[in-house]
């Protein structure tokens, strides 16, 4: 089937999405009190990062909070927006970069932005800008990884649209940061910058193709026009 063949070209994206489907169903069978307690134990908050950093950095990427963001409500309403966003952003990035480099960008963005945002929050607590209770704040989800992928996709955009796309992304994530910075806005903006900083991974992908390991016909259409390398350099 064409859909299954398309899914198979981005295995990491859709395996992750399937895991989120399963955990979202599980989450919506929990009582509200247990759900909050459970998610806090899997959050990249200051308390958990100081005691179980590796565990929570991994676990937090496989849970999304129970807020319904799609018409119709329920667990499906929580999961469907991610199905759309993963298909629009993660899947093209994985097909372009390959699963290994895609996973590297995802990891850098998720881990890096989590540490930066919680570091800023820790500074705020120490200087009286945030309450002590913020050490146990709920911080799970995949939005930092998504922001990083949106950032790195700037190098896949054709030359004419590269700068407008990059500017739009920075504005989209920068305006909330300026309007009222919380640790979440800091994390999202940091993740975008990390994604933009992953330019060397896009160059490595191009070098592998030019060495003859991949056929020239496999070059993404958006990359093989307008530059000698097929990859946009940072503006």
mmCIF file of C-alpha atoms in Angstrom:
data_model
loop_
_atom_site.group_PDB
_atom_site.id
_atom_site.type_symbol
_atom_site.label_atom_id
_atom_site.label_comp_id
_atom_site.label_asym_id
_atom_site.label_seq_id
_atom_site.Cartn_x
_atom_site.Cartn_y
_atom_site.Cartn_z
ATOM 1 C CA UNK A 1 0.000 0.000 0.000
ATOM 2 C CA UNK A 2 1.301 3.491 -0.862
ATOM 3 C CA UNK A 3 0.669 4.813 2.665
ATOM 4 C CA UNK A 4 2.618 1.980 4.297
ATOM 5 C CA UNK A 5 5.480 2.414 1.854
ATOM 6 C CA UNK A 6 5.556 6.110 2.679
ATOM 7 C CA UNK A 7 5.567 5.389 6.403
ATOM 8 C CA UNK A 8 8.435 2.921 5.937
ATOM 9 C CA UNK A 9 10.636 5.712 4.544
ATOM 10 C CA UNK A 10 10.578 7.435 7.954
ATOM 11 C CA UNK A 11 10.615 4.537 10.440
ATOM 12 C CA UNK A 12 11.887 6.497 13.421
ATOM 13 C CA UNK A 13 9.190 9.126 13.102
ATOM 14 C CA UNK A 14 6.315 6.681 12.963
ATOM 15 C CA UNK A 15 7.662 4.292 15.600
ATOM 16 C CA UNK A 16 7.912 7.275 17.945
ATOM 17 C CA UNK A 17 4.420 8.369 16.976
ATOM 18 C CA UNK A 18 3.117 4.847 17.635
ATOM 19 C CA UNK A 19 4.730 4.901 21.084
ATOM 20 C CA UNK A 20 3.050 8.239 21.801
ATOM 21 C CA UNK A 21 -0.261 6.716 20.709
ATOM 22 C CA UNK A 22 0.140 3.906 23.225
ATOM 23 C CA UNK A 23 1.247 6.132 26.105
ATOM 24 C CA UNK A 24 -1.548 8.627 25.400
ATOM 25 C CA UNK A 25 -4.151 5.852 25.626
ATOM 26 C CA UNK A 26 -2.588 4.670 28.896
ATOM 27 C CA UNK A 27 -2.546 8.206 30.271
ATOM 28 C CA UNK A 28 -6.234 8.743 29.611
ATOM 29 C CA UNK A 29 -7.096 5.658 31.647
ATOM 30 C CA UNK A 30 -5.439 7.125 34.739
ATOM 31 C CA UNK A 31 -7.246 9.146 37.371
ATOM 32 C CA UNK A 32 -6.422 12.887 37.225
ATOM 33 C CA UNK A 33 -4.567 12.723 40.538
ATOM 34 C CA UNK A 34 -2.449 9.719 39.562
ATOM 35 C CA UNK A 35 -1.831 11.165 36.091
ATOM 36 C CA UNK A 36 -0.328 14.354 37.510
ATOM 37 C CA UNK A 37 1.824 12.434 39.967
ATOM 38 C CA UNK A 38 2.945 10.009 37.244
ATOM 39 C CA UNK A 39 3.879 12.747 34.781
ATOM 40 C CA UNK A 40 5.847 14.655 37.394
ATOM 41 C CA UNK A 41 7.969 11.543 37.981
ATOM 42 C CA UNK A 42 8.685 11.451 34.236
ATOM 43 C CA UNK A 43 9.263 15.203 33.861
ATOM 44 C CA UNK A 44 12.539 16.935 33.106
ATOM 45 C CA UNK A 45 12.065 19.216 36.090
ATOM 46 C CA UNK A 46 14.896 20.332 38.337
ATOM 47 C CA UNK A 47 14.193 17.743 41.020
ATOM 48 C CA UNK A 48 14.107 14.766 38.648
ATOM 49 C CA UNK A 49 17.071 15.986 36.605
ATOM 50 C CA UNK A 50 19.137 16.227 39.759
ATOM 51 C CA UNK A 51 18.318 12.648 40.791
ATOM 52 C CA UNK A 52 17.526 10.658 37.618
ATOM 53 C CA UNK A 53 18.736 12.727 34.645
ATOM 54 C CA UNK A 54 19.125 10.000 32.012
ATOM 55 C CA UNK A 55 15.863 8.270 32.896
ATOM 56 C CA UNK A 56 13.716 11.403 32.744
ATOM 57 C CA UNK A 57 15.385 12.808 29.632
ATOM 58 C CA UNK A 58 14.450 9.611 27.812
ATOM 59 C CA UNK A 59 11.063 9.016 29.448
ATOM 60 C CA UNK A 60 9.809 12.582 29.036
ATOM 61 C CA UNK A 61 9.992 12.214 25.250
ATOM 62 C CA UNK A 62 7.372 9.459 25.276
ATOM 63 C CA UNK A 63 4.587 11.194 27.175
ATOM 64 C CA UNK A 64 2.389 14.146 26.322
ATOM 65 C CA UNK A 65 0.182 15.868 28.840
ATOM 66 C CA UNK A 66 -3.511 15.109 28.851
ATOM 67 C CA UNK A 67 -4.722 18.492 27.612
ATOM 68 C CA UNK A 68 -7.059 18.061 24.662
ATOM 69 C CA UNK A 69 -5.965 20.145 21.672
ATOM 70 C CA UNK A 70 -8.146 18.673 18.909
ATOM 71 C CA UNK A 71 -11.919 18.880 18.376
ATOM 72 C CA UNK A 72 -13.729 15.873 19.768
ATOM 73 C CA UNK A 73 -11.745 15.586 22.987
ATOM 74 C CA UNK A 74 -10.420 12.477 24.659
ATOM 75 C CA UNK A 75 -7.104 10.747 24.093
ATOM 76 C CA UNK A 76 -7.498 10.968 20.325
ATOM 77 C CA UNK A 77 -7.836 14.723 20.568
ATOM 78 C CA UNK A 78 -4.522 14.844 22.433
ATOM 79 C CA UNK A 79 -2.643 12.602 19.999
ATOM 80 C CA UNK A 80 -3.919 13.673 16.563
ATOM 81 C CA UNK A 81 -2.168 17.067 16.465
ATOM 82 C CA UNK A 82 1.143 15.273 16.975
ATOM 83 C CA UNK A 83 0.323 12.847 14.167
ATOM 84 C CA UNK A 84 -0.097 15.850 11.864
ATOM 85 C CA UNK A 85 3.028 17.661 13.086
ATOM 86 C CA UNK A 86 5.199 14.535 12.909
ATOM 87 C CA UNK A 87 4.047 13.911 9.334
ATOM 88 C CA UNK A 88 4.619 17.514 8.262
ATOM 89 C CA UNK A 89 8.014 18.062 9.924
ATOM 90 C CA UNK A 90 9.655 14.952 11.359
ATOM 91 C CA UNK A 91 8.991 12.574 8.466
ATOM 92 C CA UNK A 92 10.451 14.854 5.732
ATOM 93 C CA UNK A 93 13.456 15.579 7.943
ATOM 94 C CA UNK A 94 14.122 11.886 8.521
ATOM 95 C CA UNK A 95 13.823 11.079 4.817
ATOM 96 C CA UNK A 96 16.232 13.895 4.023
ATOM 97 C CA UNK A 97 18.836 13.380 6.749
ATOM 98 C CA UNK A 98 18.480 9.645 7.234
ATOM 99 C CA UNK A 99 17.318 8.090 10.481
ATOM 100 C CA UNK A 100 20.661 8.398 12.280
ATOM 101 C CA UNK A 101 21.186 12.105 11.684
ATOM 102 C CA UNK A 102 17.506 12.838 12.241
ATOM 103 C CA UNK A 103 17.741 11.115 15.632
ATOM 104 C CA UNK A 104 20.872 13.105 16.440
ATOM 105 C CA UNK A 105 19.049 16.402 15.822
ATOM 106 C CA UNK A 106 16.067 15.201 17.868
ATOM 107 C CA UNK A 107 18.351 14.206 20.753
ATOM 108 C CA UNK A 108 20.390 17.421 20.694
ATOM 109 C CA UNK A 109 17.249 19.562 20.657
ATOM 110 C CA UNK A 110 15.324 17.608 23.311
ATOM 111 C CA UNK A 111 18.217 17.208 25.743
ATOM 112 C CA UNK A 112 19.845 20.570 25.110
ATOM 113 C CA UNK A 113 16.660 22.619 25.361
ATOM 114 C CA UNK A 114 15.538 20.718 28.475
ATOM 115 C CA UNK A 115 18.823 21.469 30.232
ATOM 116 C CA UNK A 116 18.865 25.110 29.143
ATOM 117 C CA UNK A 117 15.258 25.779 30.146
ATOM 118 C CA UNK A 118 15.585 24.084 33.528
ATOM 119 C CA UNK A 119 18.905 25.830 34.084
ATOM 120 C CA UNK A 120 17.209 29.189 33.519
ATOM 121 C CA UNK A 121 14.380 28.158 35.846
ATOM 122 C CA UNK A 122 16.897 27.098 38.505
ATOM 123 C CA UNK A 123 18.564 30.515 38.222
ATOM 124 C CA UNK A 124 15.152 32.154 38.610
ATOM 125 C CA UNK A 125 14.411 30.152 41.750
ATOM 126 C CA UNK A 126 17.782 30.975 43.276
ATOM 127 C CA UNK A 127 17.276 34.706 42.644
ATOM 128 C CA UNK A 128 13.687 34.884 43.796
ATOM 129 C CA UNK A 129 12.068 35.190 40.363
ATOM 130 C CA UNK A 130 10.251 31.844 40.626
ATOM 131 C CA UNK A 131 8.798 29.917 43.586
ATOM 132 C CA UNK A 132 10.634 26.994 45.157
ATOM 133 C CA UNK A 133 7.766 24.730 44.088
ATOM 134 C CA UNK A 134 8.841 25.227 40.451
ATOM 135 C CA UNK A 135 11.549 22.630 41.052
ATOM 136 C CA UNK A 136 8.814 20.004 40.620
ATOM 137 C CA UNK A 137 7.070 21.555 37.642
ATOM 138 C CA UNK A 138 5.529 19.303 34.999
ATOM 139 C CA UNK A 139 7.646 19.261 31.841
ATOM 140 C CA UNK A 140 7.073 16.362 29.458
ATOM 141 C CA UNK A 141 6.478 16.145 25.734
ATOM 142 C CA UNK A 142 8.042 16.312 22.314
ATOM 143 C CA UNK A 143 7.826 20.015 21.518
ATOM 144 C CA UNK A 144 11.527 20.765 22.031
ATOM 145 C CA UNK A 145 12.510 18.021 19.592
ATOM 146 C CA UNK A 146 9.915 19.297 17.134
ATOM 147 C CA UNK A 147 11.263 22.851 17.380
ATOM 148 C CA UNK A 148 14.765 21.573 16.695
ATOM 149 C CA UNK A 149 13.600 19.716 13.589
ATOM 150 C CA UNK A 150 11.717 22.790 12.368
ATOM 151 C CA UNK A 151 14.977 24.690 12.783
ATOM 152 C CA UNK A 152 17.185 22.245 10.882
ATOM 153 C CA UNK A 153 14.655 22.057 8.028
ATOM 154 C CA UNK A 154 15.691 25.610 7.144
ATOM 155 C CA UNK A 155 18.602 24.035 5.254
ATOM 156 C CA UNK A 156 16.245 22.010 3.106
ATOM 157 C CA UNK A 157 14.255 25.022 1.938
ATOM 158 C CA UNK A 158 14.988 26.201 -1.626
ATOM 159 C CA UNK A 159 17.259 29.289 -1.789
ATOM 160 C CA UNK A 160 14.434 31.722 -2.540
ATOM 161 C CA UNK A 161 12.551 30.779 0.626
ATOM 162 C CA UNK A 162 15.431 29.972 2.978
ATOM 163 C CA UNK A 163 15.675 33.361 4.678
ATOM 164 C CA UNK A 164 11.895 34.023 4.906
ATOM 165 C CA UNK A 165 11.395 30.563 6.409
ATOM 166 C CA UNK A 166 14.177 31.064 8.960
ATOM 167 C CA UNK A 167 12.859 34.521 9.872
ATOM 168 C CA UNK A 168 9.304 33.181 10.267
ATOM 169 C CA UNK A 169 10.507 30.377 12.556
ATOM 170 C CA UNK A 170 12.530 32.750 14.729
ATOM 171 C CA UNK A 171 9.590 35.153 14.965
ATOM 172 C CA UNK A 172 7.140 32.356 15.778
ATOM 173 C CA UNK A 173 9.262 31.119 18.672
ATOM 174 C CA UNK A 174 10.800 34.465 19.592
ATOM 175 C CA UNK A 175 7.646 36.546 20.108
ATOM 176 C CA UNK A 176 6.334 34.404 23.022
ATOM 177 C CA UNK A 177 9.823 34.540 24.551
ATOM 178 C CA UNK A 178 9.857 38.346 24.429
ATOM 179 C CA UNK A 179 6.211 38.757 25.436
ATOM 180 C CA UNK A 180 6.474 36.786 28.663
ATOM 181 C CA UNK A 181 9.419 34.470 29.038
ATOM 182 C CA UNK A 182 8.805 31.251 30.952
ATOM 183 C CA UNK A 183 11.118 28.259 31.041
ATOM 184 C CA UNK A 184 8.998 26.660 28.281
ATOM 185 C CA UNK A 185 9.484 29.579 25.876
ATOM 186 C CA UNK A 186 13.202 29.566 26.677
ATOM 187 C CA UNK A 187 13.285 25.855 25.875
ATOM 188 C CA UNK A 188 11.482 26.207 22.557
ATOM 189 C CA UNK A 189 13.676 29.062 21.362
ATOM 190 C CA UNK A 190 16.804 27.213 22.489
ATOM 191 C CA UNK A 191 15.660 24.121 20.585
ATOM 192 C CA UNK A 192 15.221 26.121 17.378
ATOM 193 C CA UNK A 193 18.730 27.539 17.754
ATOM 194 C CA UNK A 194 20.083 24.041 18.363
ATOM 195 C CA UNK A 195 18.333 22.865 15.195
ATOM 196 C CA UNK A 196 19.875 25.710 13.221
ATOM 197 C CA UNK A 197 23.223 24.813 14.770
ATOM 198 C CA UNK A 198 22.937 21.280 13.363
ATOM 199 C CA UNK A 199 23.977 22.536 9.913
ATOM 200 C CA UNK A 200 27.116 20.292 9.939
ATOM 201 C CA UNK A 201 24.833 17.244 9.995
ATOM 202 C CA UNK A 202 23.175 18.418 6.789
ATOM 203 C CA UNK A 203 26.595 18.854 5.210
ATOM 204 C CA UNK A 204 27.573 15.341 6.269
ATOM 205 C CA UNK A 205 24.463 14.016 4.538
ATOM 206 C CA UNK A 206 25.406 15.834 1.352
ATOM 207 C CA UNK A 207 29.004 14.622 1.477
ATOM 208 C CA UNK A 208 27.844 11.010 1.766
ATOM 209 C CA UNK A 209 25.806 11.360 -1.386
ATOM 210 C CA UNK A 210 28.523 13.100 -3.372
ATOM 211 C CA UNK A 211 30.974 10.312 -2.486
ATOM 212 C CA UNK A 212 28.928 7.920 -4.583
ATOM 213 C CA UNK A 213 27.288 5.888 -1.845
ATOM 214 C CA UNK A 214 23.868 7.152 -2.927
ATOM 215 C CA UNK A 215 22.543 7.664 -6.396
ATOM 216 C CA UNK A 216 22.188 11.261 -7.568
ATOM 217 C CA UNK A 217 18.530 10.691 -8.350
ATOM 218 C CA UNK A 218 17.847 10.308 -4.620
ATOM 219 C CA UNK A 219 18.702 13.940 -3.898
ATOM 220 C CA UNK A 220 15.666 15.771 -2.501
ATOM 221 C CA UNK A 221 14.208 18.035 -5.206
ATOM 222 C CA UNK A 222 14.333 21.023 -2.859
ATOM 223 C CA UNK A 223 18.087 20.649 -2.426
ATOM 224 C CA UNK A 224 19.493 19.997 -5.864
ATOM 225 C CA UNK A 225 18.743 23.434 -7.303
ATOM 226 C CA UNK A 226 20.380 26.776 -6.776
ATOM 227 C CA UNK A 227 23.565 25.795 -4.917
ATOM 228 C CA UNK A 228 26.609 23.806 -5.849
ATOM 229 C CA UNK A 229 26.253 21.572 -2.816
ATOM 230 C CA UNK A 230 22.498 21.297 -2.721
ATOM 231 C CA UNK A 231 22.441 22.529 0.891
ATOM 232 C CA UNK A 232 21.828 26.083 2.008
ATOM 233 C CA UNK A 233 24.578 27.643 4.075
ATOM 234 C CA UNK A 234 23.596 29.521 7.242
ATOM 235 C CA UNK A 235 22.511 33.095 6.605
#
